[in-house]
JSON list of C-alpha atoms in Angstrom, two decimals:
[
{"chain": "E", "resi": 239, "resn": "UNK", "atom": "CA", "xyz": [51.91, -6.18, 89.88]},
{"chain": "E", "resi": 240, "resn": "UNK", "atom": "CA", "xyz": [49.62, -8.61, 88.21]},
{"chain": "E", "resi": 241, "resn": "UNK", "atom": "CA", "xyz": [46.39, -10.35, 89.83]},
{"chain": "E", "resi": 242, "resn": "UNK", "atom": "CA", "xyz": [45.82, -13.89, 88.55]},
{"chain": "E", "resi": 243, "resn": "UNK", "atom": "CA", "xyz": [42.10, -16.00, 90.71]},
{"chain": "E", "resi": 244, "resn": "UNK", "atom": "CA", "xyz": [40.46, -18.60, 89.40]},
{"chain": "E", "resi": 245, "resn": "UNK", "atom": "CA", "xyz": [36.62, -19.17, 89.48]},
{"chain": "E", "resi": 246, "resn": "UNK", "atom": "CA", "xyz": [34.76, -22.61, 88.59]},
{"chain": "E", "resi": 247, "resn": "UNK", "atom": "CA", "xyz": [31.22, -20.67, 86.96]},
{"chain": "E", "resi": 248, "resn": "UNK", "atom": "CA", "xyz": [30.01, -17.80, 85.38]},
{"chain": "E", "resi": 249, "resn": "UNK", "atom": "CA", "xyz": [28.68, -16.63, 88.86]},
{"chain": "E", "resi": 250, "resn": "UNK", "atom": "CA", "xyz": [31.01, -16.72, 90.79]},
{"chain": "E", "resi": 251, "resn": "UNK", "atom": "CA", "xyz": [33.70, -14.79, 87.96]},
{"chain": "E", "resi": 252, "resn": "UNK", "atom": "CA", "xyz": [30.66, -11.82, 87.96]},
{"chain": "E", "resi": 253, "resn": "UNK", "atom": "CA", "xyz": [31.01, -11.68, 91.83]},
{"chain": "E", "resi": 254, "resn": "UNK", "atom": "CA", "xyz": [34.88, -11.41, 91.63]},
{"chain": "E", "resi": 255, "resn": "UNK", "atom": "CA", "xyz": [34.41, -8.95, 89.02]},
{"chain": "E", "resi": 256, "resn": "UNK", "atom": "CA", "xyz": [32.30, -6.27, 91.54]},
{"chain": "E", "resi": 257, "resn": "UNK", "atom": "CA", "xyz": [35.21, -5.30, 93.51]},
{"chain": "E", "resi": 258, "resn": "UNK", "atom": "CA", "xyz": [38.15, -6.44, 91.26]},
{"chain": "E", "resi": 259, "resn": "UNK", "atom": "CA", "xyz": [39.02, -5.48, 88.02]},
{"chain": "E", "resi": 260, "resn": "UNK", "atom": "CA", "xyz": [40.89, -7.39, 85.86]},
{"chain": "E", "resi": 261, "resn": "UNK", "atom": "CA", "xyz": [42.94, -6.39, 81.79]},
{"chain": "E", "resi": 262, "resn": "UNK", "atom": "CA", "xyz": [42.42, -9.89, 80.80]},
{"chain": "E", "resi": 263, "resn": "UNK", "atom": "CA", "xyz": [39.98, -12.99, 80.93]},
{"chain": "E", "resi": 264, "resn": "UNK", "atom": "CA", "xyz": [40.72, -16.47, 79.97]},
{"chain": "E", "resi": 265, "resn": "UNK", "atom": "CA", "xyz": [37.14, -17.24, 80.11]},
{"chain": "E", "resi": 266, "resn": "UNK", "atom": "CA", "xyz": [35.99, -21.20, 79.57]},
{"chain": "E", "resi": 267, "resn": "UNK", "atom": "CA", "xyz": [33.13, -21.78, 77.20]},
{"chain": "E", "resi": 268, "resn": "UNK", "atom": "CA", "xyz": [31.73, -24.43, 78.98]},
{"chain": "E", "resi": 269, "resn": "UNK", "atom": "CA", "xyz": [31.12, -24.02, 82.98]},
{"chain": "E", "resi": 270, "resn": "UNK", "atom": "CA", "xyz": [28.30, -24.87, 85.31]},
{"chain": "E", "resi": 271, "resn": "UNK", "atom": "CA", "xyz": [25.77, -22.83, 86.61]},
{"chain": "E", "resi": 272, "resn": "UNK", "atom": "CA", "xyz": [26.46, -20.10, 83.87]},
{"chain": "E", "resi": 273, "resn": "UNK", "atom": "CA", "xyz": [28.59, -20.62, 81.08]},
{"chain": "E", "resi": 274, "resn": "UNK", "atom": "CA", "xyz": [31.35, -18.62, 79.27]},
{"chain": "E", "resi": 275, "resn": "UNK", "atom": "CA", "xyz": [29.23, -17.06, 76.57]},
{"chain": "E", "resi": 276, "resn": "UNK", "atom": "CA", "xyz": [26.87, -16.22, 78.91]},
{"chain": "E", "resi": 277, "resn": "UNK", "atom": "CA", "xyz": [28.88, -14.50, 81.45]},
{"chain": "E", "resi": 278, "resn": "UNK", "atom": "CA", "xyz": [30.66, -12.32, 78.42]},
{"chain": "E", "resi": 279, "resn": "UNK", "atom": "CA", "xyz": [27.16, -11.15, 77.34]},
{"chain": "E", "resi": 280, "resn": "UNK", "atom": "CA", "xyz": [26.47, -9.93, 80.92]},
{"chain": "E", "resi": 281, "resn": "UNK", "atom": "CA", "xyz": [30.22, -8.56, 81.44]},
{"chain": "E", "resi": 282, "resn": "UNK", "atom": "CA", "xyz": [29.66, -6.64, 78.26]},
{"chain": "E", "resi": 283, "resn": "UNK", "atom": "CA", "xyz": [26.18, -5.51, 79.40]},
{"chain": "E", "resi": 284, "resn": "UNK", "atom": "CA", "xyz": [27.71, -4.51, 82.89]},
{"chain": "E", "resi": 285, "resn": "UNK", "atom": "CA", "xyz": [30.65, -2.69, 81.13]},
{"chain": "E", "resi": 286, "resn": "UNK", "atom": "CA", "xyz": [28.79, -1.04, 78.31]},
{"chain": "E", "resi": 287, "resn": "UNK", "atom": "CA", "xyz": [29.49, 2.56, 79.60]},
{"chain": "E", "resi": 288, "resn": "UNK", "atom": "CA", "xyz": [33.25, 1.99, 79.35]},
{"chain": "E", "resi": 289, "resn": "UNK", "atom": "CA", "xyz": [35.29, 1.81, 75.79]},
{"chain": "E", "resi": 290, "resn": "UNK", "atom": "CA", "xyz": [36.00, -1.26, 74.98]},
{"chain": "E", "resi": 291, "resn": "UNK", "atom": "CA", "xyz": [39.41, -1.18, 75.24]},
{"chain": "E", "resi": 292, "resn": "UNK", "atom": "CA", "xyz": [38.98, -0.19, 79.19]},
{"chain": "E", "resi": 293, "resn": "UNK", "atom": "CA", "xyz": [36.86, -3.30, 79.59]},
{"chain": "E", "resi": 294, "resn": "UNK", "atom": "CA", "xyz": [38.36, -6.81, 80.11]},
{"chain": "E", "resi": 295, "resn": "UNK", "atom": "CA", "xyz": [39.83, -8.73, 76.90]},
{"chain": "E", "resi": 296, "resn": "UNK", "atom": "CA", "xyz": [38.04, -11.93, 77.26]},
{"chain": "E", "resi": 297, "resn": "UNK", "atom": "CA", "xyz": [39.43, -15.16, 75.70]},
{"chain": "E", "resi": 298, "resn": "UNK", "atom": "CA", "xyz": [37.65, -17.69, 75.06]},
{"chain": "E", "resi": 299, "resn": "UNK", "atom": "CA", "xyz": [38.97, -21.35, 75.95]},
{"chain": "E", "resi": 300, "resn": "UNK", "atom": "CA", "xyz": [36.70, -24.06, 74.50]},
{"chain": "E", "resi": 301, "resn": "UNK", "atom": "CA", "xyz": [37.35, -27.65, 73.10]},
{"chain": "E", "resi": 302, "resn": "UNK", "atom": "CA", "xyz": [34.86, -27.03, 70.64]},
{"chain": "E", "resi": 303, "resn": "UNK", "atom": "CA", "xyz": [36.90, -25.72, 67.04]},
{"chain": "E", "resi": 304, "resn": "UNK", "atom": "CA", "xyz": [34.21, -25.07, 64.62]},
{"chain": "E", "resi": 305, "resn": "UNK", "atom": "CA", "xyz": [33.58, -22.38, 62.79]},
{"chain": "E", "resi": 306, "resn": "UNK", "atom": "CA", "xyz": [30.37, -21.69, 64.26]},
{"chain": "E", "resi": 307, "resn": "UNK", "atom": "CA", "xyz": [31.75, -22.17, 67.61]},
{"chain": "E", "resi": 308, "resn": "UNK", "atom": "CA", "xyz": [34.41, -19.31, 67.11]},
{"chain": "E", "resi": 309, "resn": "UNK", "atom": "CA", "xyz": [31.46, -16.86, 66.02]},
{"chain": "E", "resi": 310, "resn": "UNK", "atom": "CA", "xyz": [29.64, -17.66, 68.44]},
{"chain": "E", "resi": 311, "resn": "UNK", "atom": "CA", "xyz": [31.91, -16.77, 70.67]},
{"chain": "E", "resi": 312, "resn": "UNK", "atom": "CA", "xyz": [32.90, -13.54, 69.08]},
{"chain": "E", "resi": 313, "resn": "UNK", "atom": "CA", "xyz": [28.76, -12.36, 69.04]},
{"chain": "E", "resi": 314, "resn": "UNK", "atom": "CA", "xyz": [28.64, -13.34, 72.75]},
{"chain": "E", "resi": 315, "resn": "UNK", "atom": "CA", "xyz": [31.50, -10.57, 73.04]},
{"chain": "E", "resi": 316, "resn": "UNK", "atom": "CA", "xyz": [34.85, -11.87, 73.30]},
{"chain": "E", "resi": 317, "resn": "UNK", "atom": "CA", "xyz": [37.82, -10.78, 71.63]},
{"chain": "E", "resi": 318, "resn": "UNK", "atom": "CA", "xyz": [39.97, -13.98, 71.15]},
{"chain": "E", "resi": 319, "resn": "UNK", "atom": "CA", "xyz": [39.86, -17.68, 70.85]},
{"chain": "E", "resi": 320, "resn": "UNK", "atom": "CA", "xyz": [41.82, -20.41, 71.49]},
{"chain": "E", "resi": 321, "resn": "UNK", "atom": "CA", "xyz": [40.80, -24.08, 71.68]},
{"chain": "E", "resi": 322, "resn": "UNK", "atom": "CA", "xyz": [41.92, -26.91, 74.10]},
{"chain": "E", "resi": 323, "resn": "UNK", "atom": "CA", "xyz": [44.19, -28.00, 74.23]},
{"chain": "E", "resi": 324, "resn": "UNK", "atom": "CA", "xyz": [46.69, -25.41, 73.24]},
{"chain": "E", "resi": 325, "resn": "UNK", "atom": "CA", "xyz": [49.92, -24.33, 72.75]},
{"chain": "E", "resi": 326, "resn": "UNK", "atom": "CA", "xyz": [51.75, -21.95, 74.91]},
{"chain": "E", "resi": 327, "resn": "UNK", "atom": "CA", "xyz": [52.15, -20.20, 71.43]},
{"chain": "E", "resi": 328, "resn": "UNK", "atom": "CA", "xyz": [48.33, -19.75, 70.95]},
{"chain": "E", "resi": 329, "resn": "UNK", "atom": "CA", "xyz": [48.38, -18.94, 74.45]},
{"chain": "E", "resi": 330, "resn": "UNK", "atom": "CA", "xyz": [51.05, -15.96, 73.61]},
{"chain": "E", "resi": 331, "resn": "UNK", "atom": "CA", "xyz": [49.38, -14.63, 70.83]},
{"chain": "E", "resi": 332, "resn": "UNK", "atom": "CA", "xyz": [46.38, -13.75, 72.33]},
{"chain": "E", "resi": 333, "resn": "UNK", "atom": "CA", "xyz": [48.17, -12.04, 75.37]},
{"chain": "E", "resi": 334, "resn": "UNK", "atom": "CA", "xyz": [49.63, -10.28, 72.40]},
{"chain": "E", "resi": 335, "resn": "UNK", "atom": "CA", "xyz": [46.60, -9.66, 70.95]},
{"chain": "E", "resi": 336, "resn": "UNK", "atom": "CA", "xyz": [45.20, -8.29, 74.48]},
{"chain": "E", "resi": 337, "resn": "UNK", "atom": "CA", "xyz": [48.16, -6.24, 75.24]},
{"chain": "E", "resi": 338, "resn": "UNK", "atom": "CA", "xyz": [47.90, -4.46, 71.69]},
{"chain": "E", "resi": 339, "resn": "UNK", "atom": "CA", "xyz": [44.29, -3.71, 72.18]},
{"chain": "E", "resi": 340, "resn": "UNK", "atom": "CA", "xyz": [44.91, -2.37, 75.73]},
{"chain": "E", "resi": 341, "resn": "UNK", "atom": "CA", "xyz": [47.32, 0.24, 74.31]},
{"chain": "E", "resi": 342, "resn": "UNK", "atom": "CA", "xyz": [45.40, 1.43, 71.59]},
{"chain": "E", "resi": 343, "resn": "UNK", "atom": "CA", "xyz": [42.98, 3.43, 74.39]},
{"chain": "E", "resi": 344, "resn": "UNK", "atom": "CA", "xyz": [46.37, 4.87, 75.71]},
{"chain": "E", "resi": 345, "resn": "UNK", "atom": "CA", "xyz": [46.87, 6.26, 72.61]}
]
């Protein structure tokens, strides 16, 4: 059975996030009150006990396409991109990309 919510801020995806757990994250850059990068760093802080591949794979959704965008978004600690608006392909391949890396720790 799979969970989908959707939360407007940062905040309120950390508060979901203390009593629900969750294999994937398509997590928007830019948000009020805290943004995407933000709320990675502190989901990665939170999470740091677990392996990596037991913690959520974040996406990140942005309309920004730089370079410098992308790494940022990689140092804040997510593990995709994809930039708006996309293609259901783009979409796909990171699901891939999540699914893949959520096996490896069954290994």
């Amino acid at each position: 059975k799979r969970q989908v919510s959707t939360q407007s801020t940062g905040i309120e995806v950390l508060g979901l996030l203390k009593n629900h757990s969750y294999d994937v994250i398509l997590m928007d850059v830019q948000m009020p009150h805290m943004d995407g990068l933000e709320c990675t760093r502190v989901i990665r802080q939170t999470h740091a006990h677990l392996p990596r591949t037991i913690q959520p794979f974040i996406i990140a959704v942005t309309a920004n396409v730089f370079n410098s965008d992308q790494e940022e978004c990689y140092s804040a600690g997510m593990d995709a991109f994809i930039s708006k608006p996309f293609k259901k392909e783009e979409l796909e391949t990171a699901l891939k990309k999540a699914s893949n890396h959520k096996r490896l720790d069954a290994i």
